[in-house]
Coordinates of C-alpha atoms in Angstrom, one line a residue:
X464 CA -15.7 10.3 7.1
X465 CA -17.7 7.1 7.0
X466 CA -17.1 4.1 4.8
X467 CA -20.0 4.9 2.5
X468 CA -18.4 8.2 1.6
X469 CA -15.6 6.2 0.0
X470 CA -18.2 4.9 -2.6
X471 CA -17.7 1.2 -1.8
X472 CA -20.6 0.3 -4.0
X473 CA -18.7 1.0 -7.2
X474 CA -15.7 -0.8 -5.9
X475 CA -17.8 -3.9 -5.1
X476 CA -19.5 -3.7 -8.5
X477 CA -16.2 -3.7 -10.4
X478 CA -14.7 -6.5 -8.3
X479 CA -17.7 -8.8 -8.7
X480 CA -17.9 -7.9 -12.4
X481 CA -14.2 -8.8 -12.8
X482 CA -14.6 -12.1 -11.1
X483 CA -17.6 -12.9 -13.4
X484 CA -15.7 -12.1 -16.6
X485 CA -12.6 -13.9 -15.2
X486 CA -14.7 -17.1 -14.8
X487 CA -15.9 -16.8 -18.4
X488 CA -12.3 -16.2 -19.7
X489 CA -10.8 -19.1 -17.7
X490 CA -13.5 -21.6 -18.8
X491 CA -12.9 -20.6 -22.4
X492 CA -9.2 -21.0 -21.9
X493 CA -9.7 -24.5 -20.6
X494 CA -11.9 -25.3 -23.6
X495 CA -9.3 -24.1 -26.2
X496 CA -6.6 -26.1 -24.3
X497 CA -8.7 -29.2 -25.0
X498 CA -9.1 -28.2 -28.7
X499 CA -5.3 -28.6 -29.1
X500 CA -5.5 -32.4 -28.6
X501 CA -9.1 -33.0 -29.3
X502 CA -9.9 -31.2 -32.6
X503 CA -13.6 -32.2 -32.6
X504 CA -14.1 -29.7 -29.8
X505 CA -13.8 -27.0 -32.5
X506 CA -17.4 -26.2 -33.2
X507 CA -17.9 -23.9 -36.2
X508 CA -18.6 -21.2 -36.8
X509 CA -18.7 -19.5 -33.3
X510 CA -16.7 -21.9 -31.2
X511 CA -13.6 -22.5 -33.3
X512 CA -10.1 -21.9 -31.8
X513 CA -9.7 -18.7 -33.8
X514 CA -12.7 -17.1 -32.3
X515 CA -12.5 -18.5 -28.8
X516 CA -8.9 -17.6 -28.4
X517 CA -9.6 -13.8 -28.8
X518 CA -12.6 -14.0 -26.4
X519 CA -10.3 -15.8 -23.9
X520 CA -7.5 -13.2 -24.1
X521 CA -9.9 -10.2 -24.2
X522 CA -12.1 -11.6 -21.4
X523 CA -9.1 -12.1 -19.1
X524 CA -7.1 -9.0 -20.0
X525 CA -9.9 -6.5 -20.1
X526 CA -12.8 -8.2 -18.3
X527 CA -10.9 -9.7 -15.3
X528 CA -7.7 -7.6 -15.4
X529 CA -9.1 -4.1 -16.2
X530 CA -12.3 -4.7 -14.2
X531 CA -10.2 -5.5 -11.1
X532 CA -7.9 -2.5 -11.9
X533 CA -10.9 -0.1 -12.0
X534 CA -12.3 -1.3 -8.7
X535 CA -9.1 -1.6 -6.8
X536 CA -7.7 1.7 -8.2
X537 CA -10.8 3.5 -7.0
X538 CA -10.4 1.8 -3.6
X539 CA -6.6 2.7 -3.3
X540 CA -7.0 6.2 -4.7
X541 CA -9.7 7.2 -2.2
X542 CA -7.7 6.0 0.7
X543 CA -4.3 7.3 -0.3
X544 CA -5.8 10.8 -1.0
X545 CA -8.0 10.6 2.1
X546 CA -11.1 11.7 0.2
X547 CA -14.1 10.1 -1.6
X548 CA -14.2 10.2 -5.4
X549 CA -14.9 13.6 -6.8
X550 CA -17.6 12.2 -9.2
X551 CA -19.2 9.1 -7.6
X552 CA -22.2 9.1 -10.0
X553 CA -19.8 9.1 -13.0
X554 CA -18.0 6.2 -11.4
X555 CA -21.3 4.3 -11.2
X556 CA -22.0 5.0 -14.9
X557 CA -18.4 3.9 -15.6
X558 CA -19.3 0.5 -14.0
X559 CA -22.4 0.0 -16.1
X560 CA -20.7 1.1 -19.3
X561 CA -17.8 -1.2 -18.6
X562 CA -20.0 -4.3 -18.3
X563 CA -21.9 -3.4 -21.4
X564 CA -18.7 -2.9 -23.4
X565 CA -17.2 -6.3 -22.3
X566 CA -20.5 -8.0 -23.2
X567 CA -20.6 -6.3 -26.7
X568 CA -16.9 -7.1 -27.2
X569 CA -17.5 -10.8 -26.4
X570 CA -20.5 -11.0 -28.8
X571 CA -18.6 -9.2 -31.6
X572 CA -15.6 -11.5 -31.3
X573 CA -17.8 -14.6 -31.2
X574 CA -19.3 -13.2 -34.4
X575 CA -15.9 -13.0 -36.1
X576 CA -15.6 -9.2 -36.1
X577 CA -11.9 -8.7 -35.7
X578 CA -9.4 -6.2 -37.0
X579 CA -6.6 -8.8 -36.7
X580 CA -4.3 -6.9 -34.2
X581 CA -3.3 -9.0 -31.2
X582 CA -4.9 -7.7 -28.0
X583 CA -6.5 -4.9 -30.1
X584 CA -9.0 -7.0 -32.0
X585 CA -12.1 -4.9 -31.3
X586 CA -13.6 -3.0 -34.3
X587 CA -13.8 0.8 -34.3
X588 CA -17.2 1.4 -32.7
X589 CA -16.1 -0.5 -29.6
X590 CA -12.7 1.2 -29.7
X591 CA -14.6 4.5 -29.2
X592 CA -16.5 3.1 -26.3
X593 CA -13.2 1.9 -24.7
X594 CA -11.8 5.4 -25.1
X595 CA -14.9 6.9 -23.4
X596 CA -14.5 4.4 -20.6
X597 CA -10.9 5.4 -20.1
X598 CA -11.6 9.1 -20.2
X599 CA -14.3 8.7 -17.5
X600 CA -11.8 6.7 -15.4
X601 CA -9.1 9.3 -15.9
X602 CA -11.3 12.2 -15.0
X603 CA -12.3 10.7 -11.7
X604 CA -8.8 9.5 -10.8
X605 CA -7.0 12.7 -11.6
X606 CA -9.7 14.9 -10.1
X607 CA -9.5 12.9 -6.8
X608 CA -5.7 13.1 -6.8
X609 CA -5.7 16.8 -7.5
X610 CA -8.2 17.5 -4.7
X611 CA -6.5 15.1 -2.3
X612 CA -6.3 15.8 1.5
X613 CA -3.0 13.9 1.9
X614 CA 0.0 15.9 0.7
X615 CA 2.4 13.0 0.2
X616 CA 1.9 10.8 -2.8
X617 CA 2.7 7.1 -2.0
X618 CA 4.3 5.1 -4.7
X619 CA 1.1 3.3 -5.6
X620 CA -0.4 6.6 -6.8
X621 CA 2.5 7.0 -9.1
X622 CA 1.8 3.6 -10.6
X623 CA -1.9 4.5 -10.9
X624 CA -1.1 7.7 -12.8
X625 CA 1.4 5.9 -15.1
X626 CA -1.2 3.3 -15.9
X627 CA -3.9 5.8 -16.8
X628 CA -1.7 7.9 -19.0
X629 CA 0.2 5.1 -20.7
X630 CA -2.8 3.0 -21.6
X631 CA -4.6 6.0 -23.0
X632 CA -1.7 6.8 -25.3
X633 CA -1.0 3.2 -26.4
X634 CA -4.7 2.4 -27.1
X635 CA -5.5 5.5 -29.1
X636 CA -2.3 5.4 -31.3
X637 CA -2.5 1.7 -32.0
X638 CA -6.2 1.7 -32.8
X639 CA -6.1 4.5 -35.4
X640 CA -8.1 2.9 -38.2
X641 CA -10.0 3.7 -41.3
X642 CA -13.6 2.4 -41.1
X643 CA -14.7 0.4 -44.1
X644 CA -18.3 0.0 -42.7
X645 CA -19.9 -0.3 -39.3
X646 CA -18.3 -3.7 -38.6
X647 CA -15.0 -3.4 -40.4
X648 CA -11.9 -1.2 -40.3
X649 CA -8.3 -1.2 -41.4
X650 CA -5.2 -0.2 -39.5
X651 CA -4.1 3.3 -40.5
X652 CA -0.5 2.1 -40.5
X653 CA 0.7 -0.4 -43.2
X654 CA 3.3 -3.1 -43.6
X655 CA 6.3 -3.1 -41.2
X656 CA 5.1 0.2 -39.7
X657 CA 1.8 -1.5 -38.7
X658 CA 3.7 -4.4 -37.1
X659 CA 6.0 -2.0 -35.2
X660 CA 3.2 0.1 -33.9
X661 CA 1.2 -3.1 -33.0
X662 CA 4.0 -4.6 -31.0
X663 CA 4.9 -1.2 -29.4
X664 CA 1.2 -1.4 -28.2
X665 CA 1.1 -5.1 -27.6
X666 CA 4.1 -5.4 -25.3
X667 CA 3.3 -2.2 -23.4
X668 CA -0.3 -3.2 -23.0
X669 CA 1.3 -6.1 -21.0
X670 CA 3.4 -3.6 -19.2
X671 CA 0.7 -1.1 -18.3
X672 CA -2.2 -3.6 -17.7
X673 CA -0.3 -6.5 -16.2
X674 CA 2.7 -4.8 -14.5
X675 CA 2.2 -1.2 -13.3
X676 CA -1.4 -1.7 -11.9
X677 CA -0.4 -4.9 -10.2
X678 CA 2.7 -3.2 -8.7
X679 CA 0.3 -0.4 -7.4
X680 CA -1.7 -3.1 -5.7
X681 CA 1.4 -4.9 -4.4
X682 CA 3.0 -1.8 -2.8
X683 CA -0.4 -0.8 -1.2
X684 CA -1.6 -4.1 0.1
X685 CA 1.7 -5.8 1.2
X686 CA 2.3 -3.4 4.1
X687 CA -1.4 -3.4 4.9
X688 CA -1.7 -7.2 5.1
X689 CA 1.7 -7.8 6.9
X690 CA 1.6 -4.8 9.2
X691 CA 5.3 -4.1 8.1
X692 CA 6.2 -0.8 6.4
X693 CA 7.7 -1.0 2.9
X694 CA 11.4 -1.7 3.2
X695 CA 12.6 1.3 1.1
X696 CA 10.4 4.1 -0.3
X697 CA 13.5 5.5 -2.1
X698 CA 14.0 2.2 -3.9
X699 CA 10.3 2.0 -4.9
X700 CA 10.5 5.4 -6.5
X701 CA 13.8 4.7 -8.3
X702 CA 12.3 1.4 -9.6
X703 CA 9.2 3.2 -10.7
X704 CA 10.9 5.9 -12.8
X705 CA 13.4 3.6 -14.4
X706 CA 10.7 1.1 -15.3
X707 CA 8.6 3.8 -16.9
X708 CA 11.6 5.2 -18.8
X709 CA 12.6 1.8 -20.2
X710 CA 9.3 0.0 -20.9
X711 CA 8.0 2.1 -23.8
X712 CA 11.1 1.3 -25.9
X713 CA 10.9 -2.5 -25.8
X714 CA 8.1 -3.6 -28.0
X715 CA 10.2 -4.3 -31.1
X716 CA 11.8 -7.3 -29.4
X717 CA 8.7 -9.2 -30.6
X718 CA 9.9 -8.6 -34.2
X719 CA 13.4 -10.1 -34.1
X720 CA 14.3 -11.7 -37.4
X721 CA 11.6 -9.7 -39.3
X722 CA 11.9 -7.0 -42.0
X723 CA 11.9 -4.4 -39.2
X724 CA 15.2 -2.4 -39.4
X725 CA 18.0 -4.1 -37.4
X726 CA 18.8 -1.0 -35.3
X727 CA 15.3 -0.8 -34.0
X728 CA 15.4 -4.5 -33.0
X729 CA 18.7 -4.0 -31.2
X730 CA 17.5 -0.8 -29.4
X731 CA 14.5 -2.8 -28.2
X732 CA 16.7 -5.7 -27.0
X733 CA 19.0 -3.3 -25.1
X734 CA 16.1 -1.6 -23.2
X735 CA 14.5 -5.0 -22.6
X736 CA 17.6 -6.3 -20.9
X737 CA 17.8 -3.1 -18.9
X738 CA 14.2 -3.7 -17.6
X739 CA 15.5 -6.5 -15.3
X740 CA 17.0 -3.8 -13.0
X741 CA 13.8 -1.8 -12.1
X742 CA 11.7 -5.0 -12.1
X743 CA 14.0 -6.6 -9.5
X744 CA 14.1 -3.3 -7.6
X745 CA 10.5 -4.0 -6.7
X746 CA 11.1 -7.7 -6.1
X747 CA 14.0 -7.0 -3.7
X748 CA 11.8 -4.4 -1.9
X749 CA 9.1 -6.9 -1.4
X750 CA 11.5 -9.6 -0.1
X751 CA 13.2 -7.2 2.3
X752 CA 9.8 -5.9 3.5
X753 CA 8.8 -9.4 4.6
X754 CA 12.4 -10.2 5.5
X755 CA 12.0 -8.7 9.0
X756 CA 9.4 -11.4 9.8
X757 CA 9.4 -14.4 7.5
X758 CA 7.2 -16.2 10.0
X759 CA 4.3 -14.3 8.3
X760 CA 4.7 -16.7 5.3
X761 CA 3.4 -19.4 7.6
X762 CA 0.9 -17.4 9.7
X763 CA -0.6 -14.9 7.3
X764 CA -2.2 -16.4 4.2
X765 CA -2.1 -13.2 2.2
X766 CA 1.7 -12.9 2.6
X767 CA 2.1 -16.2 0.7
X768 CA 0.0 -14.8 -2.2
X769 CA 2.0 -11.5 -2.4
X770 CA 5.5 -13.1 -2.0
X771 CA 4.9 -15.9 -4.5
X772 CA 3.2 -13.4 -6.8
X773 CA 6.3 -11.1 -6.7
X774 CA 8.5 -14.2 -7.1
X775 CA 6.8 -15.1 -10.4
X776 CA 7.1 -11.4 -11.4
X777 CA 10.8 -11.6 -10.8
X778 CA 11.2 -14.9 -12.7
X779 CA 9.1 -13.5 -15.6
X780 CA 11.2 -10.3 -15.8
X781 CA 14.3 -12.4 -16.2
X782 CA 12.8 -14.9 -18.6
X783 CA 11.2 -12.2 -20.8
X784 CA 14.3 -10.1 -21.5
X785 CA 16.3 -13.2 -22.0
X786 CA 14.0 -14.5 -24.7
X787 CA 14.3 -11.2 -26.4
X788 CA 17.9 -12.0 -27.2
X789 CA 18.4 -13.1 -30.8
X790 CA 20.2 -16.3 -29.8
X791 CA 17.3 -17.4 -27.6
X792 CA 14.6 -16.1 -29.9
X793 CA 15.8 -18.1 -32.8
X794 CA 14.9 -21.3 -30.8
X795 CA 11.7 -20.4 -28.9
X796 CA 9.9 -17.8 -31.0
X797 CA 6.6 -19.0 -32.4
X798 CA 6.7 -22.0 -30.0
X799 CA 4.7 -22.9 -26.9
X800 CA 7.5 -21.4 -24.8
X801 CA 6.1 -17.9 -25.3
X802 CA 2.5 -18.6 -24.0
X803 CA 4.3 -20.5 -21.2
X804 CA 6.1 -17.2 -20.3
X805 CA 2.9 -15.2 -20.6
X806 CA 0.9 -17.6 -18.4
X807 CA 3.5 -17.6 -15.6
X808 CA 3.0 -13.9 -15.4
X809 CA -0.8 -13.9 -15.7
X810 CA -1.6 -17.0 -13.6
X811 CA 1.2 -16.4 -11.1
X812 CA 2.0 -12.7 -10.7
X813 CA -1.3 -11.1 -11.8
X814 CA -3.9 -13.5 -10.6
X815 CA -2.2 -14.2 -7.2
X816 CA -1.7 -10.5 -6.4
X817 CA -5.1 -9.5 -7.6
X818 CA -6.8 -12.3 -5.7
X819 CA -4.9 -11.4 -2.5
X820 CA -5.9 -7.7 -3.0
X821 CA -9.6 -8.8 -3.3
X822 CA -9.3 -11.0 -0.2
X823 CA -8.2 -7.9 1.7
X824 CA -10.7 -5.4 0.2
X825 CA -14.0 -7.5 0.4
X826 CA -13.9 -8.1 4.2
X827 CA -13.0 -4.4 4.7
X828 CA -15.9 -3.0 2.7
X829 CA -18.4 -5.5 4.2
X830 CA -17.0 -4.9 7.7
X831 CA -16.3 -8.5 8.4
X832 CA -13.5 -11.2 8.4
X833 CA -12.7 -13.6 5.5
X834 CA -15.1 -16.6 5.5
X835 CA -12.4 -19.2 5.6
X836 CA -8.6 -19.0 5.8
X837 CA -8.4 -22.7 5.2
X838 CA -10.3 -22.4 1.9
X839 CA -8.0 -19.4 1.0
X840 CA -4.9 -21.6 1.6
X841 CA -6.4 -24.4 -0.5
X842 CA -7.0 -21.9 -3.3
X843 CA -3.4 -20.8 -3.0
X844 CA -1.9 -24.3 -3.3
X845 CA -4.2 -25.3 -6.2
X846 CA -3.4 -22.2 -8.3
X847 CA 0.3 -22.6 -7.5
X848 CA 0.4 -26.3 -8.6
X849 CA -1.9 -25.6 -11.6
X850 CA 0.2 -22.7 -12.8
X851 CA 3.5 -24.6 -12.4
X852 CA 2.2 -27.6 -14.4
X853 CA 0.7 -25.3 -17.1
X854 CA 3.9 -23.1 -17.5
X855 CA 6.6 -25.8 -17.2
X856 CA 4.7 -28.1 -19.6
X857 CA 4.6 -25.3 -22.2
X858 CA 8.3 -24.5 -21.7
X859 CA 9.2 -28.1 -22.4
X860 CA 6.9 -28.2 -25.4
X861 CA 8.4 -25.0 -26.8
X862 CA 12.0 -26.2 -26.6
X863 CA 11.0 -29.5 -28.2
X864 CA 9.2 -27.7 -31.0
X865 CA 12.1 -25.3 -31.7
X866 CA 14.6 -28.1 -31.7
X867 CA 12.6 -30.4 -34.0
X868 CA 11.7 -27.6 -36.4
X869 CA 15.4 -26.8 -36.7
X870 CA 16.6 -30.4 -37.1
X871 CA 18.0 -31.1 -40.6
X872 CA 19.3 -34.1 -42.4
X873 CA 22.9 -34.2 -43.8
X874 CA 21.5 -33.0 -47.2
X875 CA 19.9 -29.9 -45.6
X876 CA 16.3 -31.1 -45.8
X877 CA 14.1 -30.9 -42.7
X878 CA 14.3 -34.0 -40.5
X879 CA 10.7 -33.9 -39.2
X880 CA 7.5 -33.2 -41.0
X881 CA 5.0 -30.8 -39.5
X882 CA 2.7 -33.7 -38.6
X883 CA 5.5 -35.6 -36.9
X884 CA 6.2 -32.6 -34.6
X885 CA 2.5 -32.0 -34.0
X886 CA 1.9 -35.6 -32.8
X887 CA 4.8 -35.3 -30.3
X888 CA 3.1 -32.3 -28.7
X889 CA -0.1 -34.2 -27.6
X890 CA 1.1 -35.6 -24.2
X891 CA 2.3 -32.1 -23.2
X892 CA -0.9 -30.5 -24.4
X893 CA -2.9 -32.9 -22.2
X894 CA -0.7 -32.0 -19.3
X895 CA -1.5 -28.4 -20.0
X896 CA -5.2 -29.1 -19.7
X897 CA -4.7 -30.9 -16.4
X898 CA -2.8 -27.9 -15.1
X899 CA -5.7 -25.7 -16.3
X900 CA -8.3 -27.8 -14.5
X901 CA -6.4 -27.7 -11.2
X902 CA -6.0 -23.9 -11.6
X903 CA -9.7 -23.5 -12.4
X904 CA -10.7 -25.6 -9.3
X905 CA -8.5 -23.3 -7.2
X906 CA -10.3 -20.2 -8.6
X907 CA -13.7 -21.8 -7.8
X908 CA -12.5 -22.1 -4.1
X909 CA -11.6 -18.4 -4.3
X910 CA -15.1 -17.4 -5.7
X911 CA -16.9 -19.5 -3.1
X912 CA -14.8 -17.9 -0.3
X913 CA -15.5 -14.4 -1.6
X914 CA -19.3 -15.1 -2.0
X915 CA -19.5 -16.5 1.5
X916 CA -17.6 -13.6 2.9
X917 CA -20.1 -11.2 1.2
X918 CA -23.0 -13.2 2.6
X919 CA -21.4 -13.2 6.1
X920 CA -20.9 -9.4 5.9
X921 CA -24.5 -8.8 4.8
X922 CA -25.8 -11.1 7.6
X923 CA -23.8 -9.2 10.2
X924 CA -25.1 -5.8 8.8
X925 CA -28.7 -7.1 9.0
X926 CA -28.4 -8.0 12.6
X927 CA -26.5 -4.9 13.7

């Protein structure tokens, strides 16, 4: 079987597309971080914070994240099943439709078409396109797994299957809407039921877009890049099933201190705390895998990405459940602490692991070596420093905001006005922008390295 039989063209297409949409999302993120402390950077009607913020989150979650997931899942699935995709032409159509959908999503969100559900803002015509995209993906993935030539199913395939099924269920249920025209629809659920379904979807979208797919990449590429077999296959399977069992019950921890029934909040908090165990099952598995040769942290640049990535995953999966507790939530909810938590996961765990996976895949499918290990190391340190400045700054801001909002005078009146608290945020918001600039420069090193690697591979192929 040659490499072309593995349909590398579709994999390349998705990876390059995801990098493009990632650049768009990161630059918009940088822009809106400036809007916090320089309000004149809000340019109505299309470039206000309210519109740019949804383009930023959708661009990175679905353009960068899902685009990379499509490409890398096709790459992983073909190799773990030891057969090409069953429907390669369908995969190519999937690639074109994906890019058209992301472009239309960006245009519609810039235009203010928004059904006001976080991470599910797209109006109903685009929701239908998303479902078609996912069905195409599911058909190709499941057909390839069913017709596999490898009897054993490695843990990454279990995470692939969980991602495909869970995202389909979550997206369809949460986006059940009643159209009120071609550009407007209303959630079929109302009131507290709408909020409960929305956060059942919202939190699990994080779980099945930013957790299970990235764990599939981690379990596949860590042994490949280090040359060390995974420490415990049994632990990886136990962690998988317990994570899947617990995750779907946790969304209501976003609704602590709301009209949602108290028992639902408590149930969600209990399952949220339980999630620490399966999450750390994968963290421990990763550490013990590299534990037989820690020297690789110094000599193998990709090991640094994967181990720091899983470290941020471990930290995030302690911080997340902890902030679901009522005593912690009453201080940090609705403050900058929460986006600080999210960005540690997305900029640390997701971006580092995905970038390392791409660093491995691109040289393989272009039959060459990475253009520059030195540039890859520079990329690593810049995104690490940028991410730390970004997240830590927001954690400090969040605690400060929560404390000042709760401060009262002896007569029970609020001690600080809204404007007084707002002004105290400015130095930290400027630091956030600095962290974002450093992170963006790091990602530009990554893009340059990948572009030069592709060029090097094409030059070698031309002279062969």
